[in-house]
mmCIF file of C-alpha atoms in Angstrom:
data_model
loop_
_atom_site.group_PDB
_atom_site.id
_atom_site.type_symbol
_atom_site.label_atom_id
_atom_site.label_comp_id
_atom_site.label_asym_id
_atom_site.label_seq_id
_atom_site.Cartn_x
_atom_site.Cartn_y
_atom_site.Cartn_z
ATOM 1 C CA ASP A 1 -40.166 -70.431 75.830
ATOM 2 C CA THR A 2 -43.005 -70.793 78.262
ATOM 3 C CA VAL A 3 -42.222 -68.691 81.230
ATOM 4 C CA LEU A 4 -43.570 -71.100 84.814
ATOM 5 C CA THR A 5 -43.908 -68.327 88.155
ATOM 6 C CA GLN A 6 -43.244 -69.744 91.519
ATOM 7 C CA SER A 7 -43.526 -68.188 94.727
ATOM 8 C CA PRO A 8 -39.747 -69.343 96.293
ATOM 9 C CA ALA A 9 -40.935 -70.249 99.223
ATOM 10 C CA LEU A 10 -43.795 -70.843 101.608
ATOM 11 C CA ALA A 11 -43.512 -72.488 105.411
ATOM 12 C CA VAL A 12 -46.430 -73.617 106.981
ATOM 13 C CA SER A 13 -47.525 -75.684 110.060
ATOM 14 C CA PRO A 14 -47.638 -79.601 109.672
ATOM 15 C CA GLY A 15 -51.826 -80.341 109.762
ATOM 16 C CA GLU A 16 -51.927 -76.751 108.193
ATOM 17 C CA ARG A 17 -53.408 -76.490 104.303
ATOM 18 C CA VAL A 18 -50.312 -75.338 101.907
ATOM 19 C CA SER A 19 -51.311 -73.974 98.216
ATOM 20 C CA ILE A 20 -48.590 -73.455 95.871
ATOM 21 C CA SER A 21 -49.121 -71.541 93.055
ATOM 22 C CA CYS A 22 -47.446 -71.858 89.215
ATOM 23 C CA ARG A 23 -47.907 -68.592 86.771
ATOM 24 C CA ALA A 24 -47.886 -69.588 82.749
ATOM 25 C CA SER A 25 -46.509 -66.989 80.546
ATOM 26 C CA GLU A 26 -48.923 -68.686 78.028
ATOM 27 C CA GLY A 27 -51.858 -71.086 78.135
ATOM 28 C CA VAL A 28 -50.717 -74.412 78.397
ATOM 29 C CA ASN A 29 -53.884 -76.149 78.331
ATOM 30 C CA SER A 30 -54.142 -78.706 81.341
ATOM 31 C CA TYR A 31 -49.949 -79.695 80.802
ATOM 32 C CA MET A 32 -48.980 -78.657 82.933
ATOM 33 C CA HIS A 33 -47.611 -80.997 86.374
ATOM 34 C CA TRP A 34 -46.037 -81.171 89.349
ATOM 35 C CA TYR A 35 -42.549 -82.579 91.071
ATOM 36 C CA GLN A 36 -41.292 -83.301 95.230
ATOM 37 C CA GLN A 37 -37.753 -83.011 95.175
ATOM 38 C CA LYS A 38 -36.007 -83.996 98.518
ATOM 39 C CA PRO A 39 -32.257 -82.512 99.161
ATOM 40 C CA GLY A 40 -30.504 -85.397 98.109
ATOM 41 C CA GLN A 41 -32.831 -86.686 95.998
ATOM 42 C CA GLN A 42 -34.103 -86.826 92.061
ATOM 43 C CA PRO A 43 -37.235 -85.497 91.925
ATOM 44 C CA LYS A 44 -40.674 -87.472 92.304
ATOM 45 C CA LEU A 45 -44.005 -86.971 90.510
ATOM 46 C CA LEU A 46 -46.916 -86.308 91.812
ATOM 47 C CA ILE A 47 -49.504 -85.040 89.519
ATOM 48 C CA TYR A 48 -49.509 -85.020 85.908
ATOM 49 C CA LYS A 49 -51.679 -83.286 83.583
ATOM 50 C CA ALA A 50 -52.810 -81.451 86.203
ATOM 51 C CA SER A 51 -55.151 -82.596 88.427
ATOM 52 C CA ASN A 52 -54.052 -86.491 88.414
ATOM 53 C CA LEU A 53 -52.223 -87.793 90.746
ATOM 54 C CA ALA A 54 -49.334 -90.368 90.529
ATOM 55 C CA SER A 55 -48.754 -93.523 90.992
ATOM 56 C CA GLY A 56 -48.046 -94.379 95.455
ATOM 57 C CA VAL A 57 -48.185 -90.471 96.095
ATOM 58 C CA PRO A 58 -50.920 -89.693 99.147
ATOM 59 C CA ALA A 59 -54.158 -88.475 98.336
ATOM 60 C CA ARG A 60 -53.312 -84.991 100.558
ATOM 61 C CA PHE A 61 -51.928 -84.133 97.370
ATOM 62 C CA SER A 62 -54.151 -82.529 95.028
ATOM 63 C CA GLY A 63 -53.510 -80.387 91.973
ATOM 64 C CA SER A 64 -56.099 -77.775 90.127
ATOM 65 C CA GLY A 65 -55.956 -74.872 87.719
ATOM 66 C CA SER A 66 -56.177 -75.157 84.021
ATOM 67 C CA GLY A 67 -55.179 -72.144 81.179
ATOM 68 C CA THR A 68 -52.253 -69.997 82.793
ATOM 69 C CA ASP A 69 -52.952 -70.610 86.462
ATOM 70 C CA PHE A 70 -52.732 -74.401 88.641
ATOM 71 C CA THR A 71 -52.393 -74.528 92.034
ATOM 72 C CA LEU A 72 -50.506 -78.012 94.388
ATOM 73 C CA THR A 73 -52.266 -78.123 97.272
ATOM 74 C CA ILE A 74 -51.340 -80.485 99.511
ATOM 75 C CA ASP A 75 -53.753 -80.636 103.113
ATOM 76 C CA PRO A 76 -52.984 -81.518 105.391
ATOM 77 C CA VAL A 77 -49.401 -80.853 105.184
ATOM 78 C CA GLU A 78 -47.328 -83.857 107.313
ATOM 79 C CA ALA A 79 -42.823 -82.797 108.639
ATOM 80 C CA ASP A 80 -42.489 -84.921 105.697
ATOM 81 C CA ASP A 81 -43.456 -82.490 103.106
ATOM 82 C CA THR A 82 -40.223 -80.175 103.233
ATOM 83 C CA ALA A 83 -38.950 -79.638 100.400
ATOM 84 C CA THR A 84 -38.989 -78.424 96.961
ATOM 85 C CA TYR A 85 -41.963 -79.203 94.319
ATOM 86 C CA PHE A 86 -41.203 -77.532 90.539
ATOM 87 C CA CYS A 87 -44.121 -77.012 88.607
ATOM 88 C CA GLN A 88 -43.127 -78.157 84.263
ATOM 89 C CA GLN A 89 -45.650 -77.396 81.809
ATOM 90 C CA SER A 90 -45.162 -80.011 78.182
ATOM 91 C CA TRP A 91 -47.967 -78.161 76.704
ATOM 92 C CA ASN A 92 -45.514 -75.396 74.209
ATOM 93 C CA ASP A 93 -42.108 -76.327 72.900
ATOM 94 C CA PRO A 94 -39.810 -76.350 74.739
ATOM 95 C CA ASP A 95 -40.827 -78.108 78.134
ATOM 96 C CA THR A 96 -40.517 -75.677 80.882
ATOM 97 C CA PHE A 97 -39.866 -76.179 84.536
ATOM 98 C CA GLY A 98 -40.481 -73.946 86.938
ATOM 99 C CA ALA A 99 -38.182 -72.053 90.120
ATOM 100 C CA GLY A 100 -39.105 -74.135 92.116
ATOM 101 C CA THR A 101 -41.357 -73.170 95.690
ATOM 102 C CA LYS A 102 -39.315 -73.995 98.973
ATOM 103 C CA LEU A 103 -41.999 -75.145 101.791
ATOM 104 C CA GLU A 104 -40.250 -75.503 104.735
ATOM 105 C CA LEU A 105 -42.537 -76.556 108.182
ATOM 106 C CA LYS A 106 -42.886 -74.535 110.729
ATOM 107 C CA GLU B 1 -39.661 -101.858 89.537
ATOM 108 C CA VAL B 2 -39.159 -99.619 86.722
ATOM 109 C CA LYS B 3 -35.037 -98.772 87.163
ATOM 110 C CA LEU B 4 -33.325 -95.826 85.589
ATOM 111 C CA VAL B 5 -29.528 -95.348 86.187
ATOM 112 C CA GLU B 6 -27.111 -92.242 84.772
ATOM 113 C CA SER B 7 -23.341 -93.187 84.541
ATOM 114 C CA GLY B 8 -20.901 -91.806 82.306
ATOM 115 C CA GLY B 9 -20.469 -88.530 85.376
ATOM 116 C CA GLY B 10 -16.826 -87.084 86.591
ATOM 117 C CA LEU B 11 -14.719 -84.701 86.348
ATOM 118 C CA VAL B 12 -14.240 -82.560 82.196
ATOM 119 C CA GLN B 13 -11.786 -79.948 81.376
ATOM 120 C CA PRO B 14 -13.656 -76.851 79.136
ATOM 121 C CA GLY B 15 -14.452 -77.464 76.037
ATOM 122 C CA ARG B 16 -14.436 -81.007 75.683
ATOM 123 C CA SER B 17 -17.162 -83.543 74.944
ATOM 124 C CA LEU B 18 -18.229 -86.492 77.441
ATOM 125 C CA LYS B 19 -21.162 -88.649 76.697
ATOM 126 C CA LEU B 20 -23.778 -89.626 79.756
ATOM 127 C CA SER B 21 -25.693 -92.940 79.741
ATOM 128 C CA CYS B 22 -29.006 -94.010 81.468
ATOM 129 C CA ALA B 23 -29.314 -98.293 82.282
ATOM 130 C CA ALA B 24 -33.405 -98.589 82.101
ATOM 131 C CA SER B 25 -35.193 -101.628 83.237
ATOM 132 C CA GLY B 26 -38.309 -102.973 84.592
ATOM 133 C CA PHE B 27 -40.416 -102.014 81.831
ATOM 134 C CA SER B 28 -40.545 -101.712 77.591
ATOM 135 C CA PHE B 29 -37.473 -100.062 77.071
ATOM 136 C CA ASN B 30 -39.096 -98.887 73.350
ATOM 137 C CA ASP B 31 -42.149 -98.395 74.109
ATOM 138 C CA TYR B 32 -41.567 -94.543 75.901
ATOM 139 C CA TRP B 33 -39.977 -91.648 75.166
ATOM 140 C CA MET B 34 -37.622 -90.861 77.067
ATOM 141 C CA GLY B 35 -35.783 -87.591 78.275
ATOM 142 C CA TRP B 36 -32.739 -85.748 80.069
ATOM 143 C CA VAL B 37 -33.051 -83.472 82.374
ATOM 144 C CA ARG B 38 -30.547 -81.136 84.828
ATOM 145 C CA GLN B 39 -29.792 -78.724 87.157
ATOM 146 C CA ALA B 40 -26.744 -76.634 88.793
ATOM 147 C CA PRO B 41 -26.176 -76.933 91.945
ATOM 148 C CA GLY B 42 -28.199 -75.408 94.866
ATOM 149 C CA LYS B 43 -31.066 -74.746 91.374
ATOM 150 C CA GLY B 44 -33.577 -75.681 89.669
ATOM 151 C CA LEU B 45 -34.435 -78.219 86.651
ATOM 152 C CA GLU B 46 -33.479 -77.299 83.285
ATOM 153 C CA TRP B 47 -35.094 -80.065 80.161
ATOM 154 C CA ILE B 48 -32.362 -80.591 77.825
ATOM 155 C CA GLY B 49 -34.613 -82.649 75.438
ATOM 156 C CA GLU B 50 -36.662 -86.425 74.760
ATOM 157 C CA ILE B 51 -37.022 -88.374 71.921
ATOM 158 C CA ASN B 52 -39.324 -90.650 70.804
ATOM 159 C CA GLN B 53 -39.821 -94.834 71.128
ATOM 160 C CA ASP B 54 -37.470 -95.528 67.660
ATOM 161 C CA SER B 55 -35.345 -92.120 67.642
ATOM 162 C CA SER B 56 -37.555 -90.910 64.469
ATOM 163 C CA THR B 57 -38.382 -87.857 66.571
ATOM 164 C CA ILE B 58 -36.036 -85.595 68.964
ATOM 165 C CA ASN B 59 -36.775 -82.677 70.374
ATOM 166 C CA TYR B 60 -34.607 -80.292 72.520
ATOM 167 C CA THR B 61 -34.533 -76.697 74.382
ATOM 168 C CA PRO B 62 -33.101 -74.831 71.585
ATOM 169 C CA SER B 63 -30.066 -73.008 73.841
ATOM 170 C CA LEU B 64 -28.812 -76.758 73.696
ATOM 171 C CA LYS B 65 -29.517 -78.188 70.138
ATOM 172 C CA ASP B 66 -26.260 -77.795 68.930
ATOM 173 C CA LYS B 67 -24.346 -78.354 71.864
ATOM 174 C CA PHE B 68 -26.003 -81.578 73.236
ATOM 175 C CA THR B 69 -27.247 -85.305 71.338
ATOM 176 C CA ILE B 70 -29.790 -87.573 72.340
ATOM 177 C CA SER B 71 -30.094 -90.841 71.272
ATOM 178 C CA ARG B 72 -31.242 -94.884 72.104
ATOM 179 C CA ASP B 73 -30.606 -98.107 71.870
ATOM 180 C CA ASN B 74 -33.231 -100.481 72.440
ATOM 181 C CA ALA B 75 -31.960 -103.421 72.049
ATOM 182 C CA GLN B 76 -29.619 -102.778 75.496
ATOM 183 C CA ASN B 77 -32.631 -100.893 76.880
ATOM 184 C CA THR B 78 -30.189 -96.993 77.077
ATOM 185 C CA LEU B 79 -30.284 -94.019 76.969
ATOM 186 C CA TYR B 80 -27.800 -91.224 75.706
ATOM 187 C CA LEU B 81 -26.752 -87.476 76.304
ATOM 188 C CA GLN B 82 -23.522 -86.394 73.931
ATOM 189 C CA MET B 83 -22.669 -83.185 75.116
ATOM 190 C CA SER B 84 -20.182 -81.924 73.404
ATOM 191 C CA LYS B 85 -18.380 -78.523 73.764
ATOM 192 C CA LEU B 86 -18.491 -77.739 77.503
ATOM 193 C CA GLY B 87 -18.224 -75.150 79.417
ATOM 194 C CA SER B 88 -18.432 -74.051 83.201
ATOM 195 C CA GLU B 89 -22.309 -73.668 83.334
ATOM 196 C CA ASP B 90 -22.994 -76.993 81.847
ATOM 197 C CA THR B 91 -21.818 -78.175 85.247
ATOM 198 C CA ALA B 92 -25.076 -80.096 87.002
ATOM 199 C CA ILE B 93 -27.030 -82.623 87.920
ATOM 200 C CA TYR B 94 -27.752 -85.053 84.108
ATOM 201 C CA TYR B 95 -31.442 -86.918 85.129
ATOM 202 C CA CYS B 96 -32.620 -89.098 82.204
ATOM 203 C CA ALA B 97 -36.174 -90.009 82.977
ATOM 204 C CA ARG B 98 -39.901 -92.252 81.347
ATOM 205 C CA GLU B 99 -42.196 -90.072 79.185
ATOM 206 C CA GLY B 100 -45.139 -90.937 80.894
ATOM 207 C CA TYR B 101 -48.251 -89.367 81.280
ATOM 208 C CA TYR B 102 -47.364 -86.175 78.920
ATOM 209 C CA SER B 103 -44.659 -85.814 82.206
ATOM 210 C CA LEU B 104 -41.935 -87.725 83.559
ATOM 211 C CA ASP B 105 -43.312 -90.538 85.994
ATOM 212 C CA TYR B 106 -40.150 -92.039 86.333
ATOM 213 C CA TRP B 107 -36.240 -90.373 86.973
ATOM 214 C CA GLY B 108 -32.919 -91.611 87.544
ATOM 215 C CA GLN B 109 -30.645 -90.904 90.842
ATOM 216 C CA GLY B 110 -29.195 -88.216 88.719
ATOM 217 C CA VAL B 111 -24.839 -88.369 87.639
ATOM 218 C CA MET B 112 -22.762 -85.234 88.836
ATOM 219 C CA VAL B 113 -21.036 -83.484 85.789
ATOM 220 C CA THR B 114 -17.799 -80.903 86.907
ATOM 221 C CA VAL B 115 -17.206 -79.068 83.783
ATOM 222 C CA SER B 116 -13.286 -76.777 85.391
ATOM 223 C CA SER B 117 -9.698 -77.051 84.079
#
């Protein structure tokens, strides 16, 4: 299976820019997607196919990358962005998720 | 408005079976692939599998292929997950999700399954 590696946690101040990385153990083309999950809620799609903003998602969120290295950027970060962010690849079978990056605000 | 509502969860004894349902509304159900994802308490997301529009293609994560069965009823706009030989490791919140743009673009609120004697 394709292993997706994310840093476990980040802490930033409101108004700053934050980049959350996801590295795949093998190439996934551009088939990397990003989700936000707040405590007690279901995940919400933010970015699909590496860089496409999902419907209704603020333009503060953006995605980049291809192959094995991908980045979710939030600029500027707001207090409401406190959440866990997961990457998912759908290029190789089976689909897999990263372990998640918990974003905390200082 | 796209809506996905899971049901059928609860407490189940080890070794038993359980069938989850996901009622879909607000979109043309038979036009979309659908999938299931689970999340153990305090853990990350695990992709279970997916089913295409006419049920001719069903994919599973290999470790669950012999335990779980995904099906759908397009006439009832409902997705199912049949789970068998349940163990404590299957305790999790189970989400159904619609596949869009090769991702999971809409998720249900999830249903809790607890496997315990």
